[in-house]
Amino acid sequence: MPSLKDLKNRISSVKNTRKITKAMQMVAAAKLRRAQEAAENARPYALRMNAVMTSLAASVGGSDSAPRLLAGTGKEDRHLLVVMTAERGLCGGFNVNIAKKAKAHAAKLRAEGKQVQILTVGKKGRDALRRELGDLFVAHVDLSEVKRIGYVNAQEIAKDLLQRFDNDEFDVATIFYSEFESVISQVPTALQVIPAKFDAPEDDASVSSLYEYDPSEEEILADLLPRGVATQIFAALLENGASEQGARMSAMDNATRNAGEMIDKLTIEFNRTRQAAITTELTEIISGAEAL
Amino acid sequence: MANTMQVDLVAPERKLASVQALEVRIPAASGDMTVMPGHAPVITTLRPGKLTLVTSEFDQDYAVTGGFAEISTDGVSILAERSLPSAEFTQEMHAELVLEARRAHEEAHPSAADITGKFLADMEALGSHMFG
């Protein structure tokens, strides 16, 4: 049976915890709004980019002169997994879910006898994968110093990827990130970026035959593909940013609620213990008076 | 025929402009071009240079470093990789971009030297367009 003092201490400590989680939730909510805005602002560019590349890819894709970024190396033996997670924890299952998805993908590829390399973005994913897949790590991108994710960050990652691709280090690159659906739902997603994959355009050919190209279609496509990789990575980073804040917000909301419940329970116990002490004291006094 | 057209200038991080313009001057890869309403549909890449939007009320210059422009019958959309309104574009930024281009040129494979060299020259010229 804990003493009154113990209970009091516990109550005040849980109250402090609740204050902290409440503050974190509110900070996450503010950051989430900003992250969503950033993702929203980036959407028009990505959509346009994708639309133009899709129509170009459809008209050039079949030919022999198709750029390597589109056609691939002709093999699928070596895979590079780019696992993008947060730099910080305390955001529920966010990091774990992405890592789990990447792990499952890696296991599947290895079972098929393919070679797997892993590039991590964000500390938490690296920590989560280190024990099982640590020997496959080839590089790590640290974004902990970055306050606000910019296109420049995505460009750097893309540059690194393209360089590795040019050096013939891998055949297929897939990025792992979390798609933001809502505050309570973030979906871990895998997206193949190299070689580039496009959905078949709905009204194919009509788009490309409509335009004049300056310079030629091939040249434009060759110019756009590397940018497309950067754009996709940028979009993924922004989605991830929003997802992280969303996950943190709901995790901290839960924590705050749990702390509240705990305080209620402890308070009841505290009152009961105090009442018991008073009753005992009274009994003692009365029985002492009766004895006289 | 309408004498204005819808022009959207978007960068990866934000939409810079979405206006009804009379004309837009684009630094296309193979030379500057002026687009007016009713232009034939063209897709072209951009080189570093000055992009000018002309509307009935104002002219606005932007510095762009690359990207592409899609000119269709319903309007023009310009996807600029890095782009800033001329008021926000400073000498220091330009110096940094030139330095970056020079470094890329020096590190480039000989086979790509033509391209990076041209990029560097365009980048340097951007300064005289913007500040001249």
Coordinates of C-alpha atoms in Angstrom, one line a residue, chain A residues 38 41-46 48-49 52 55-56 149-152 155 210-215 219-220 223-224 227 234, chain B residues 8 10-15 28-30 33 40-46 66-68 70-72 77 79-82:
Chain A
A38 CA 4.0 23.0 -48.1
N41 CA 2.0 24.3 -52.6
A42 CA 4.2 21.7 -54.2
R43 CA 1.4 19.8 -55.8
P44 CA 0.8 21.9 -59.0
Y45 CA 4.5 21.5 -60.0
A46 CA 4.5 17.8 -59.5
R48 CA 2.3 19.3 -64.4
M49 CA 5.7 17.6 -64.4
V52 CA 4.3 16.2 -69.4
S55 CA 3.0 12.0 -72.5
L56 CA 6.7 12.3 -73.5
I149 CA 12.5 20.8 -46.0
G150 CA 13.3 22.6 -49.3
Y151 CA 13.6 21.5 -52.9
V152 CA 17.4 21.7 -52.4
Q155 CA 17.8 17.7 -55.2
L210 CA -0.3 18.3 -80.5
Y211 CA 2.9 20.0 -79.4
E212 CA 6.0 21.1 -81.1
Y213 CA 9.2 20.3 -79.3
D214 CA 12.2 22.5 -78.9
P215 CA 14.6 20.8 -78.7
E219 CA 16.4 15.8 -75.4
I220 CA 13.6 17.3 -73.4
D223 CA 16.5 16.9 -69.3
L224 CA 13.3 16.3 -67.4
R227 CA 14.3 16.6 -62.5
F234 CA 10.6 16.2 -52.8
Chain B
D8 CA 1.1 30.0 -64.5
V10 CA 5.3 27.4 -60.7
A11 CA 8.4 26.4 -58.7
P12 CA 8.7 23.1 -56.9
E13 CA 8.0 24.8 -53.6
R14 CA 5.2 27.3 -54.5
K15 CA 3.2 28.9 -57.2
A28 CA 14.1 29.0 -74.0
A29 CA 17.0 26.7 -74.5
S30 CA 17.5 27.6 -78.1
M33 CA 10.9 33.6 -77.3
A40 CA 1.2 27.4 -81.4
P41 CA 1.5 24.6 -78.8
V42 CA 5.1 24.1 -77.9
I43 CA 7.0 22.4 -75.1
T44 CA 10.5 23.7 -74.6
T45 CA 13.2 23.6 -72.0
L46 CA 14.5 26.7 -70.3
G66 CA 16.1 26.1 -65.7
G67 CA 13.0 24.0 -66.1
F68 CA 10.5 23.9 -68.9
E70 CA 4.4 24.2 -71.8
I71 CA 2.5 26.4 -74.2
S72 CA -0.9 25.1 -75.0
S77 CA 2.6 27.0 -67.7
L79 CA 7.8 25.0 -64.5
A80 CA 10.9 26.7 -63.2
E81 CA 13.3 24.7 -61.1
R82 CA 14.5 27.7 -59.2

